[in-house]
Coordinates of N, CA and C in Angstrom, one line a residue:
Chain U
X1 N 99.6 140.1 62.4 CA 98.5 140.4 61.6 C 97.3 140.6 62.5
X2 N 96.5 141.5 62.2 CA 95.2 141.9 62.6 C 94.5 140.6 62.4
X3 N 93.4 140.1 63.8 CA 92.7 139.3 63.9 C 91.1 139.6 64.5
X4 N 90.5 139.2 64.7 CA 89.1 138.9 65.3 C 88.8 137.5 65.7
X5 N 88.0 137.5 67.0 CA 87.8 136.0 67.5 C 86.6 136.5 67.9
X6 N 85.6 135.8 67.6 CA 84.1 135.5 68.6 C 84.2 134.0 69.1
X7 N 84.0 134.5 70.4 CA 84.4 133.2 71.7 C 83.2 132.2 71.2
X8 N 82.3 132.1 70.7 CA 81.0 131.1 70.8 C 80.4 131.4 69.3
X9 N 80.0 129.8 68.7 CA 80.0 130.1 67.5 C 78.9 129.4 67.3
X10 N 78.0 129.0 68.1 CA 76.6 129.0 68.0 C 76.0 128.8 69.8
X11 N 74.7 129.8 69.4 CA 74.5 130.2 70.5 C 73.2 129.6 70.8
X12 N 72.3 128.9 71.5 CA 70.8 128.4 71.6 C 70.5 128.9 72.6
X13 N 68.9 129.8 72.7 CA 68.5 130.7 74.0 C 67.3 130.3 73.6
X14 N 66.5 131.0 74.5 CA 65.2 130.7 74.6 C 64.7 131.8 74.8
X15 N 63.7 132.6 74.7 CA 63.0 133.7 74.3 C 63.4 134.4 75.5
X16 N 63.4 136.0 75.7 CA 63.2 136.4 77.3 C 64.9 136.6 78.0
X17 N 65.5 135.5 77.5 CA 66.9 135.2 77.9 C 67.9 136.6 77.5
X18 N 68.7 136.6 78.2 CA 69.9 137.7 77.9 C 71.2 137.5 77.3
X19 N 71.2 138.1 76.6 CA 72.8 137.6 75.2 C 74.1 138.5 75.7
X20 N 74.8 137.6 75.4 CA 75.9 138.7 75.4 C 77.3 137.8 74.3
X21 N 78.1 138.1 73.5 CA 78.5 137.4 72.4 C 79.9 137.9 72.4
X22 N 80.4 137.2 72.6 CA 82.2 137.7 72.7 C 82.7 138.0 71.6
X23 N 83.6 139.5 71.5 CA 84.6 139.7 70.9 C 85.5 140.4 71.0
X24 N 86.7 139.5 71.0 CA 88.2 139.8 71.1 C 89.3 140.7 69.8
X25 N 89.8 141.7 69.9 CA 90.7 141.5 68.3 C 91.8 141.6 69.1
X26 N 92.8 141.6 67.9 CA 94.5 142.1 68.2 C 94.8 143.2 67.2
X27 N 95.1 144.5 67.8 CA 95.8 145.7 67.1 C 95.8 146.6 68.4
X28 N 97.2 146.5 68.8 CA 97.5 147.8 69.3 C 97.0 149.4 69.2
X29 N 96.7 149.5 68.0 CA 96.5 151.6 67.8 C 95.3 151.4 67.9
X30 N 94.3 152.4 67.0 CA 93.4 152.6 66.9 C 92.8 151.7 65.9
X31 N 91.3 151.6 66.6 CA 90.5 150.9 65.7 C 89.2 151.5 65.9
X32 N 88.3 151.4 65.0 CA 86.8 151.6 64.6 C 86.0 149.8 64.8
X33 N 85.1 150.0 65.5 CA 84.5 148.6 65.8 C 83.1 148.3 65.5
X34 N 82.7 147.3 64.8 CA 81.0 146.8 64.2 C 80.7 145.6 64.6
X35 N 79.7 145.8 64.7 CA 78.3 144.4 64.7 C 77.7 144.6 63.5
X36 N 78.1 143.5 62.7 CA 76.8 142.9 62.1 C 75.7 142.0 62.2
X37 N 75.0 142.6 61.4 CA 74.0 141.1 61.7 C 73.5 140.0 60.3
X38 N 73.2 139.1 60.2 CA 72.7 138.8 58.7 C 71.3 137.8 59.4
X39 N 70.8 138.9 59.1 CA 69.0 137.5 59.0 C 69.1 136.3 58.1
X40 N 68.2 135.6 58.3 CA 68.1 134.3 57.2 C 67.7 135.1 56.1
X41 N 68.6 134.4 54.9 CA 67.9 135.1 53.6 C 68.1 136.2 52.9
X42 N 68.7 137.0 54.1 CA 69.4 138.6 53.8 C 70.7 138.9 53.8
X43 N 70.8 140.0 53.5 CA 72.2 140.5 53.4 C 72.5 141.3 54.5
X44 N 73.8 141.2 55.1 CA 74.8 141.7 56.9 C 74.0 143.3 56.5
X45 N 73.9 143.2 57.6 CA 73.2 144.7 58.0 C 74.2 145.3 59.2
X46 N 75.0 146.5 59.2 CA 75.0 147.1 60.8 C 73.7 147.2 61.6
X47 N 74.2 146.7 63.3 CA 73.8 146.7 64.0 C 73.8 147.8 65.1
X48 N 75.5 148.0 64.8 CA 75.7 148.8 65.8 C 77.5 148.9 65.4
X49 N 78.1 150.6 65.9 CA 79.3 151.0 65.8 C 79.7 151.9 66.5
X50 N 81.4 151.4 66.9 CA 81.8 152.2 67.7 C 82.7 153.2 67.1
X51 N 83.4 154.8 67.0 CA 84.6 155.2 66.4 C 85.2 156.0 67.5
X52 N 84.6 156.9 68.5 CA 85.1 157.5 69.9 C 84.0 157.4 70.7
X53 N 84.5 158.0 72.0 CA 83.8 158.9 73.4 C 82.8 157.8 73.7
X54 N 81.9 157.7 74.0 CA 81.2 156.6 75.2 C 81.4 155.1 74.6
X55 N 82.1 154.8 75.3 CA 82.5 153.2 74.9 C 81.1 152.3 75.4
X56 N 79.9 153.0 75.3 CA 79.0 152.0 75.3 C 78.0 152.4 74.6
X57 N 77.9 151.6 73.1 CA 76.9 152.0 72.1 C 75.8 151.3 72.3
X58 N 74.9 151.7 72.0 CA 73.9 151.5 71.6 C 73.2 151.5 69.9
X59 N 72.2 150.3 69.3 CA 72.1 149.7 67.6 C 70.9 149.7 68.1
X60 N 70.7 149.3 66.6 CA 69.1 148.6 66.7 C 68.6 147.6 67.3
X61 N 66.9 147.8 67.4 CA 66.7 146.4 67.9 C 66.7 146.0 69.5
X62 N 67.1 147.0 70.1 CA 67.4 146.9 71.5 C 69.3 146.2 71.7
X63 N 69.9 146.3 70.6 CA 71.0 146.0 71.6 C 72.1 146.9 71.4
X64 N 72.8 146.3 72.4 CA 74.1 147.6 72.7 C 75.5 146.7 72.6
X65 N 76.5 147.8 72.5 CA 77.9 147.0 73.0 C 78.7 148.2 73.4
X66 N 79.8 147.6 74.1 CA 81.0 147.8 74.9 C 82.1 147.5 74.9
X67 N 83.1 148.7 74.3 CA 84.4 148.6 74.4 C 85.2 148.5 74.9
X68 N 86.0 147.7 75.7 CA 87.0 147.3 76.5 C 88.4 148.0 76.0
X69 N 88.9 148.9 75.7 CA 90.1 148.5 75.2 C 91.1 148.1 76.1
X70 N 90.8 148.0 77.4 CA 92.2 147.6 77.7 C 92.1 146.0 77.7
X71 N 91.1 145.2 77.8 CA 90.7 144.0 77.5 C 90.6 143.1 75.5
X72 N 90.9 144.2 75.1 CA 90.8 144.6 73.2 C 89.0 143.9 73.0
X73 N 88.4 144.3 73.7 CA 87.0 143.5 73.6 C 85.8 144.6 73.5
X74 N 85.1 144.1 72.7 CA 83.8 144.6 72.1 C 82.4 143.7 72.2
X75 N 81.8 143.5 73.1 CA 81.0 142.1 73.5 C 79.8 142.8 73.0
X76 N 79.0 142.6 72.5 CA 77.4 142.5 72.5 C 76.7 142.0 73.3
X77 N 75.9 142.6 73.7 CA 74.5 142.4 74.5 C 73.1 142.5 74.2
X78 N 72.2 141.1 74.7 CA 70.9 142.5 74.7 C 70.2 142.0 76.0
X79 N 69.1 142.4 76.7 CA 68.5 141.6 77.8 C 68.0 141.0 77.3
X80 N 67.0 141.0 76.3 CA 65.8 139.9 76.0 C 65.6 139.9 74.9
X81 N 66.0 138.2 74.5 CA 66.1 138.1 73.3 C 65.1 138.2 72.5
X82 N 64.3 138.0 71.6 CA 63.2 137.5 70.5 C 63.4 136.3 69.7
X83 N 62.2 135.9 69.4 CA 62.7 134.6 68.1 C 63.0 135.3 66.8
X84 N 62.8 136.6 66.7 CA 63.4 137.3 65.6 C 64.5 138.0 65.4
X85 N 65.2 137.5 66.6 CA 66.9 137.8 66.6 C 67.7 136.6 66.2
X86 N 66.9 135.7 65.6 CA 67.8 134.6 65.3 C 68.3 135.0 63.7
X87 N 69.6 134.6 64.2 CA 70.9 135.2 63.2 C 72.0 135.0 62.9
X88 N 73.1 135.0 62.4 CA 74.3 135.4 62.2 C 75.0 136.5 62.4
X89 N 75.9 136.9 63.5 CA 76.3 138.5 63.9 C 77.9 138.2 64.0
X90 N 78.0 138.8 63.1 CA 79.6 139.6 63.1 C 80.4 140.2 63.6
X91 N 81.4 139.9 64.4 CA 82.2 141.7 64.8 C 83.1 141.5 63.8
X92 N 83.8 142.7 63.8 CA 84.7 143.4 62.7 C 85.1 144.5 63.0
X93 N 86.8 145.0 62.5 CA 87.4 145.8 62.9 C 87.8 146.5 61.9
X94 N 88.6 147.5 61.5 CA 88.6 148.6 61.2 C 89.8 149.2 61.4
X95 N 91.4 148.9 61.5 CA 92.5 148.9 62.1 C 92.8 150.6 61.0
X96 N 92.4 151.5 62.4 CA 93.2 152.8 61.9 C 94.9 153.4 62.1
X97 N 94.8 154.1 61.5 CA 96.6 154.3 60.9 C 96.5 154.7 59.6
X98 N 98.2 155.2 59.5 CA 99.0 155.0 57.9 C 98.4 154.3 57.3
X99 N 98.1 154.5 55.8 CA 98.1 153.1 55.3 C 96.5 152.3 55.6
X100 N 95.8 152.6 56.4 CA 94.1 152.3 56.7 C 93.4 152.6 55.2
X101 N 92.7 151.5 54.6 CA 91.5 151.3 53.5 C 90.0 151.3 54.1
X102 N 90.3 151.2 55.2 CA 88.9 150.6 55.6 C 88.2 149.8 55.8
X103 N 89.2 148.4 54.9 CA 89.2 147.3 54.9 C 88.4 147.3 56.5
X104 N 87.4 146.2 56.3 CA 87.6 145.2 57.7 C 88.0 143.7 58.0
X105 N 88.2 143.6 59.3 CA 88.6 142.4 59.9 C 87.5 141.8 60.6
X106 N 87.2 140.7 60.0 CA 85.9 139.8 60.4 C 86.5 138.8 61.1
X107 N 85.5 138.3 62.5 CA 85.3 137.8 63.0 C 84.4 136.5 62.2
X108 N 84.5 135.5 63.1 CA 84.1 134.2 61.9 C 82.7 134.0 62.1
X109 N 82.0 134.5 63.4 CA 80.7 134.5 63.3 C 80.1 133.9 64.3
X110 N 79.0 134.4 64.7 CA 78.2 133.7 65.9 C 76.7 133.0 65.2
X111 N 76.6 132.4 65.1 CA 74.8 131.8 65.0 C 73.9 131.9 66.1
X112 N 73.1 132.7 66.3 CA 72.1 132.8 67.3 C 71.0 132.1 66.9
X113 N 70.5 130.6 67.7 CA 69.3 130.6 67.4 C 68.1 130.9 68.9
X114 N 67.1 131.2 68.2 CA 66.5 131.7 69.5 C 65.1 130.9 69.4
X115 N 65.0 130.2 70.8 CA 63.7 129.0 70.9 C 62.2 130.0 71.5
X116 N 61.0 129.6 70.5 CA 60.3 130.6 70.9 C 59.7 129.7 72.3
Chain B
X1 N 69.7 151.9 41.7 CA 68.6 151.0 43.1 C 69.3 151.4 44.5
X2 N 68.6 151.1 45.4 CA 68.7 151.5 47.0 C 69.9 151.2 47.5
X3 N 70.1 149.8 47.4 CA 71.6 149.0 48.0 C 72.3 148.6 46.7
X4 N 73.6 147.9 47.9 CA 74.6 147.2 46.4 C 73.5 145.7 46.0
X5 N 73.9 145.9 44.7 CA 73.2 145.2 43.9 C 74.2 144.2 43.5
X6 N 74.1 142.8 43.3 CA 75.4 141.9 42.9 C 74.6 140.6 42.1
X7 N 75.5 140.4 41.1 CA 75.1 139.1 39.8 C 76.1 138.7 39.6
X8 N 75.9 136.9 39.4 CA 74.4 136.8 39.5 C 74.7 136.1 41.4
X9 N 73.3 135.7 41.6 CA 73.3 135.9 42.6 C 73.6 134.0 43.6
X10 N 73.7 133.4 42.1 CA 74.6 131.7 42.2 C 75.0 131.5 41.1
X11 N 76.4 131.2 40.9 CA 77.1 130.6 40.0 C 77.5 128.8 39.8
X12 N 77.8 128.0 39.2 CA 78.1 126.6 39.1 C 78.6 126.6 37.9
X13 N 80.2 126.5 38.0 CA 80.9 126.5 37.3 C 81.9 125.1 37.5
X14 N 82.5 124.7 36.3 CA 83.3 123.6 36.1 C 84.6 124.4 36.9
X15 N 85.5 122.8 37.5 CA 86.9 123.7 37.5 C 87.4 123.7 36.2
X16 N 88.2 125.0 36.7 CA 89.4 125.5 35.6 C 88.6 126.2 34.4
X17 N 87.1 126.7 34.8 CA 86.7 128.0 33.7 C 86.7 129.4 34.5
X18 N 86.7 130.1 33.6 CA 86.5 131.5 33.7 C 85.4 131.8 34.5
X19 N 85.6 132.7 35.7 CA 84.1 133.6 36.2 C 84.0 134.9 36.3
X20 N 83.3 135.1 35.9 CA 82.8 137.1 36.2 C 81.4 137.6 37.2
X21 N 81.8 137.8 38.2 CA 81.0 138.7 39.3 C 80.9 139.7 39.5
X22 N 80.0 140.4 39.4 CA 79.3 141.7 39.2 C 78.9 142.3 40.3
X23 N 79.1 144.1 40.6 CA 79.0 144.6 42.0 C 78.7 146.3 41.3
X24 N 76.9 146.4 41.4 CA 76.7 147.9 41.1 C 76.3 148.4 43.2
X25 N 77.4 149.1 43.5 CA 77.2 150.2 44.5 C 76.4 150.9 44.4
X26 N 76.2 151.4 45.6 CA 75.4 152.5 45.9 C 75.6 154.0 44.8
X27 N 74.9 154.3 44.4 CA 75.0 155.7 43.8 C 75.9 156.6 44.5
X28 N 76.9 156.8 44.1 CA 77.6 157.7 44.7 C 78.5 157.6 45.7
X29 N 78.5 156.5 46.0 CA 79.5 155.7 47.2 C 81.0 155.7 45.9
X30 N 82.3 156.2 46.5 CA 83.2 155.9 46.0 C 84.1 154.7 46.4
X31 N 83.8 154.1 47.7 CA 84.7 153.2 48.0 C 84.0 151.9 48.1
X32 N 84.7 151.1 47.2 CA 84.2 149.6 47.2 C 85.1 148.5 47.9
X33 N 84.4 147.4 48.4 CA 85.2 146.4 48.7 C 84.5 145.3 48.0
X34 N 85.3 144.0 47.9 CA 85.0 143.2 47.5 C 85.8 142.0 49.2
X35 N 84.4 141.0 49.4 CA 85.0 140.0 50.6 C 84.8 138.6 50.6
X36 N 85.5 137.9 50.3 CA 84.7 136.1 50.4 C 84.4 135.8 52.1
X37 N 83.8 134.9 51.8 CA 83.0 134.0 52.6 C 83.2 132.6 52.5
X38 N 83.8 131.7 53.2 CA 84.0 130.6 52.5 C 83.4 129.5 54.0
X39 N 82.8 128.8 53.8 CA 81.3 128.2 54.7 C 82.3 128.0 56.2
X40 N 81.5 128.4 56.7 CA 82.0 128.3 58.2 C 83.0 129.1 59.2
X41 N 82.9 130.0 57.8 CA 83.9 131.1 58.3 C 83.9 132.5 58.3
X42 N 84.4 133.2 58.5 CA 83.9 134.8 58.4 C 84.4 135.4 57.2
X43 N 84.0 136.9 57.2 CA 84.7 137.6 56.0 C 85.9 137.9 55.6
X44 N 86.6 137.2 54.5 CA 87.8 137.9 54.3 C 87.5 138.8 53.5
X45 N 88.6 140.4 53.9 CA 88.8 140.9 53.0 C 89.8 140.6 51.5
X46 N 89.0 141.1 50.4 CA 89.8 140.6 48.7 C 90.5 142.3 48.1
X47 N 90.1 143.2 48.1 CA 90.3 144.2 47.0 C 89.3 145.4 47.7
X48 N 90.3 146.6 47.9 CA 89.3 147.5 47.5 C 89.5 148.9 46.8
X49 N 88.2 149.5 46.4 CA 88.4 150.1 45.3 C 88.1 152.1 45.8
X50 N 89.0 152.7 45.6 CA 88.5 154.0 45.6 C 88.5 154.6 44.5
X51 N 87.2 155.0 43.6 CA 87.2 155.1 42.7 C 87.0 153.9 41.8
X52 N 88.2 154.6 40.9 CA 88.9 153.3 39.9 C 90.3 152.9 39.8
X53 N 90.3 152.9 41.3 CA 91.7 152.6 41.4 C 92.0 151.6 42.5
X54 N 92.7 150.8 42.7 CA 92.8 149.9 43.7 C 93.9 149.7 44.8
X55 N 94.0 151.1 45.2 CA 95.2 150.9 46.6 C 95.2 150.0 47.4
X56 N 94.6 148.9 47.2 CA 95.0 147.8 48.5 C 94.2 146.5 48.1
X57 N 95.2 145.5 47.2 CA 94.9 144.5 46.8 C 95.4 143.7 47.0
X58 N 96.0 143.7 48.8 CA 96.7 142.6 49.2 C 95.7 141.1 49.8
X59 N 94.4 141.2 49.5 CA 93.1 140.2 49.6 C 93.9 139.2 48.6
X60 N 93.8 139.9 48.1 CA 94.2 138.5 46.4 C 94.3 137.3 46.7
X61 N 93.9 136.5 47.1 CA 94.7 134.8 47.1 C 95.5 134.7 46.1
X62 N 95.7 134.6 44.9 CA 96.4 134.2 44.1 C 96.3 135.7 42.7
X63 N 97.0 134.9 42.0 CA 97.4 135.8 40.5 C 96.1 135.4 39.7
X64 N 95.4 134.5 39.9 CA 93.9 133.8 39.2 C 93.0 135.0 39.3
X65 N 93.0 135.7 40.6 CA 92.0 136.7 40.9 C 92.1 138.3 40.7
X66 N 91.2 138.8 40.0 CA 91.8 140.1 39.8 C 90.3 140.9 39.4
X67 N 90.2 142.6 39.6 CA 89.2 143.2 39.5 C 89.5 144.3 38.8
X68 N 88.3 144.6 38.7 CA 88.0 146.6 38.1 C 86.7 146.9 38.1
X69 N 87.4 148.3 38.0 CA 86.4 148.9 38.6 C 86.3 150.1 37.5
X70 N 84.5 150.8 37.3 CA 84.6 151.4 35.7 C 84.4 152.9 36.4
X71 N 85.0 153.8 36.4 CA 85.2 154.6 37.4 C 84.3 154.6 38.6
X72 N 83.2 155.0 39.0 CA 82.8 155.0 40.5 C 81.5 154.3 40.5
X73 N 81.3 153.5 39.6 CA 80.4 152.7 39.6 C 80.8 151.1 39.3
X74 N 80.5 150.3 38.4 CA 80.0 148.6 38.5 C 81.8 148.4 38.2
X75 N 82.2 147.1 39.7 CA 82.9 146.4 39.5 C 82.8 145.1 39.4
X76 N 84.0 144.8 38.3 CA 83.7 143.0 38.6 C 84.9 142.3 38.9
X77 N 84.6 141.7 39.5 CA 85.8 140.1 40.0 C 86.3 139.3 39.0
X78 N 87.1 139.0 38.5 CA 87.1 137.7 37.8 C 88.1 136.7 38.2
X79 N 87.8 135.6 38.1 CA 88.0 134.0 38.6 C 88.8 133.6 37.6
X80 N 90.2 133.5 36.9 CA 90.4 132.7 36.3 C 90.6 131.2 36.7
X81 N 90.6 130.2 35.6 CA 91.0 128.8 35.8 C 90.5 128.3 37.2
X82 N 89.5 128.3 37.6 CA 88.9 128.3 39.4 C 89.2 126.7 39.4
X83 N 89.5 126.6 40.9 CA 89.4 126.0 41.4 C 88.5 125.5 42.6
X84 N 88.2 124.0 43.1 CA 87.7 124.0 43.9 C 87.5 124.6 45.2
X85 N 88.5 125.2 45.6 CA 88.6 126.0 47.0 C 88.5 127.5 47.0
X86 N 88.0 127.8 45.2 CA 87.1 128.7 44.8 C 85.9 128.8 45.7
X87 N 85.3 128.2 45.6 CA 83.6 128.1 45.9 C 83.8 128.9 47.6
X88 N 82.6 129.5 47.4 CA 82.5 130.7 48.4 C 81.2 131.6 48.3
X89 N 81.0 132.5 49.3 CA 80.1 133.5 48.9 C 80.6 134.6 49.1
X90 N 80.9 135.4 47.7 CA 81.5 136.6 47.4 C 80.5 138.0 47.5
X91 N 80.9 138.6 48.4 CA 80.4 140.0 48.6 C 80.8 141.2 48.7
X92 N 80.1 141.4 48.1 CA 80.4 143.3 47.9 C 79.8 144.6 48.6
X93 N 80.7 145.6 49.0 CA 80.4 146.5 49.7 C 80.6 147.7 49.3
X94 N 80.5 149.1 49.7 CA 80.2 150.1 49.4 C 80.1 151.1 50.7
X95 N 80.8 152.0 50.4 CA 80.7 153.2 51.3 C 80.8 154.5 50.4
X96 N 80.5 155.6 51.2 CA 80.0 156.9 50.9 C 81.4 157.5 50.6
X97 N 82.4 157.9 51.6 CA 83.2 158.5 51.6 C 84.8 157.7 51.8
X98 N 85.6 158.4 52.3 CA 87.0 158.0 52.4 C 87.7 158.5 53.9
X99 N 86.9 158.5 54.8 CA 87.4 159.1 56.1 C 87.0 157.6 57.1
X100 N 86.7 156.7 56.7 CA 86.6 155.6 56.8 C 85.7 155.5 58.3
X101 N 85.0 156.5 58.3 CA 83.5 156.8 59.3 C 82.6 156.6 58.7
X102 N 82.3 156.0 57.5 CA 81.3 155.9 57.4 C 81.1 154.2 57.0
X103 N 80.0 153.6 57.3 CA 79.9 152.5 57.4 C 79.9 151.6 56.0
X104 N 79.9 150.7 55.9 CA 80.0 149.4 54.7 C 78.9 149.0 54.7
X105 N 78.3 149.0 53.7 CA 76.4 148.7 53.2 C 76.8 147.2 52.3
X106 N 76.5 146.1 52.1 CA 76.8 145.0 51.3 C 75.6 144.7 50.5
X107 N 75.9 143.8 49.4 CA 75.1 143.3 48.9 C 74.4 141.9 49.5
X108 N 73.7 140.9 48.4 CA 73.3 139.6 48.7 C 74.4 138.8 48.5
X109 N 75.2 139.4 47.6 CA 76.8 138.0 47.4 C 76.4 137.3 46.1
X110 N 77.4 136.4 46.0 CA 77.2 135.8 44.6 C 77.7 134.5 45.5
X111 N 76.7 133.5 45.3 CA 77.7 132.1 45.8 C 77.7 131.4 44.8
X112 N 79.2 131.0 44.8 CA 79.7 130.6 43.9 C 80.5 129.0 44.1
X113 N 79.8 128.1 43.4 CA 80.3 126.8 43.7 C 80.7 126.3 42.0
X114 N 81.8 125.7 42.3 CA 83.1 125.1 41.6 C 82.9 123.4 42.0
X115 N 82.4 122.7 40.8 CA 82.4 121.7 40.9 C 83.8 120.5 40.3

């Protein structure tokens, strides 16, 4: 079965600091790849998505990510954090093929908090 | 309205009663999902809807859970006999098309605790 892993599941930085947030999936074919994000209070927003050609996206906000596939990894970055990136961010997958809904595959979640 | 709209927005329900959760999409978005949340964990996918039809309802946990949808607009969830491992935050999503490039917009969720 199709999975998602974020390596770090709460994160503590300090303003200025540089992020980067692991994620791993499992699916051999094609996949379509997201960041979410969920502020306090709000509802998951895209951040940022991958579907072809330059495996390094760029989202809102100042941050980016990068597709590995031969590592099956999609890590998020940003250089410098804010105390208004403090969050909840998601990856999730998108396993194309036969048989694809569009369904996604969620990752369990990173908590960012960010010390002003 | 702008985004998916979802009611109510907390439930507290006895076990083993009936729930109904409510999910108005985007205007014109034909594909719905519905996903739990259950604390400390990420999203599972439950049901989703093209149209008013539900090609892929292998989310289900059990035979208790089941949905519809009133052609391309408001779906609802319903909960029979819930149980405690009920309780969750249920959310709903919405997309434009069916080429599955276009992104999933969600609601606020419905959280739902089962006492």
């Amino acid at each position: 079965a199709q999975s998602v892993s974020q390596h770090n599941h709460h994160v503590i930085l300090s303003e200025a600091a540089s992020l980067e947030l692991g994620c791993n999936y499992s699916y051999g074919g094609t996949v379509n790849l997201f960041w979410y994000v969920q502020y306090p209070g709000q509802h998951l927003q895209l951040l940022l998505k991958y579907f072809s050609g330059d495996p390094l996206v760029k989202g809102i906000k100042g941050f980016e990510a990068e597709f590995i596939k031969s590592k099956f990894s999609f890590n998020l970055r940003k250089p410098s954090v804010q105390w208004s990136d403090t969050a909840e961010y998601f990856c999730a997958v998108n396993a194309l093929g036969s048989g694809n809904t569009g369904k996604l595959i969620f990752g369990q979640g990173t908590t960012l908090q960010v010390k002003p | 309205g702008a985004g998916v709209s979802q009611s109510p927005s907390n439930k507290v329900t006895e076990k083993g009663k009936d729930v109904e959760l409510r999910c108005d999409p985007i205007s014109g978005h034909t594909a719905l999902y519905w996903y739990r949340q259950r604390l400390g964990q990420g999203l599972e996918f439950l049901i989703y809807f093209q149209g008013n039809s539900a090609p892929d309802k292998s989310g289900l946990p059990s035979d208790r859970f089941s949905a519809e949808r009133t052609g391309e607009s408001v779906s609802t969830l319903t909960i029979q006999r819930t149980q405690q491992e009920d309780s969750a935050v249920y959310l709903c999503a919405s997309s434009l098309v069916t080429d599955y490039n276009q992104p999933q917009h969600f609601g606020d969720g419905t959280r739902l605790s089962i006492l």
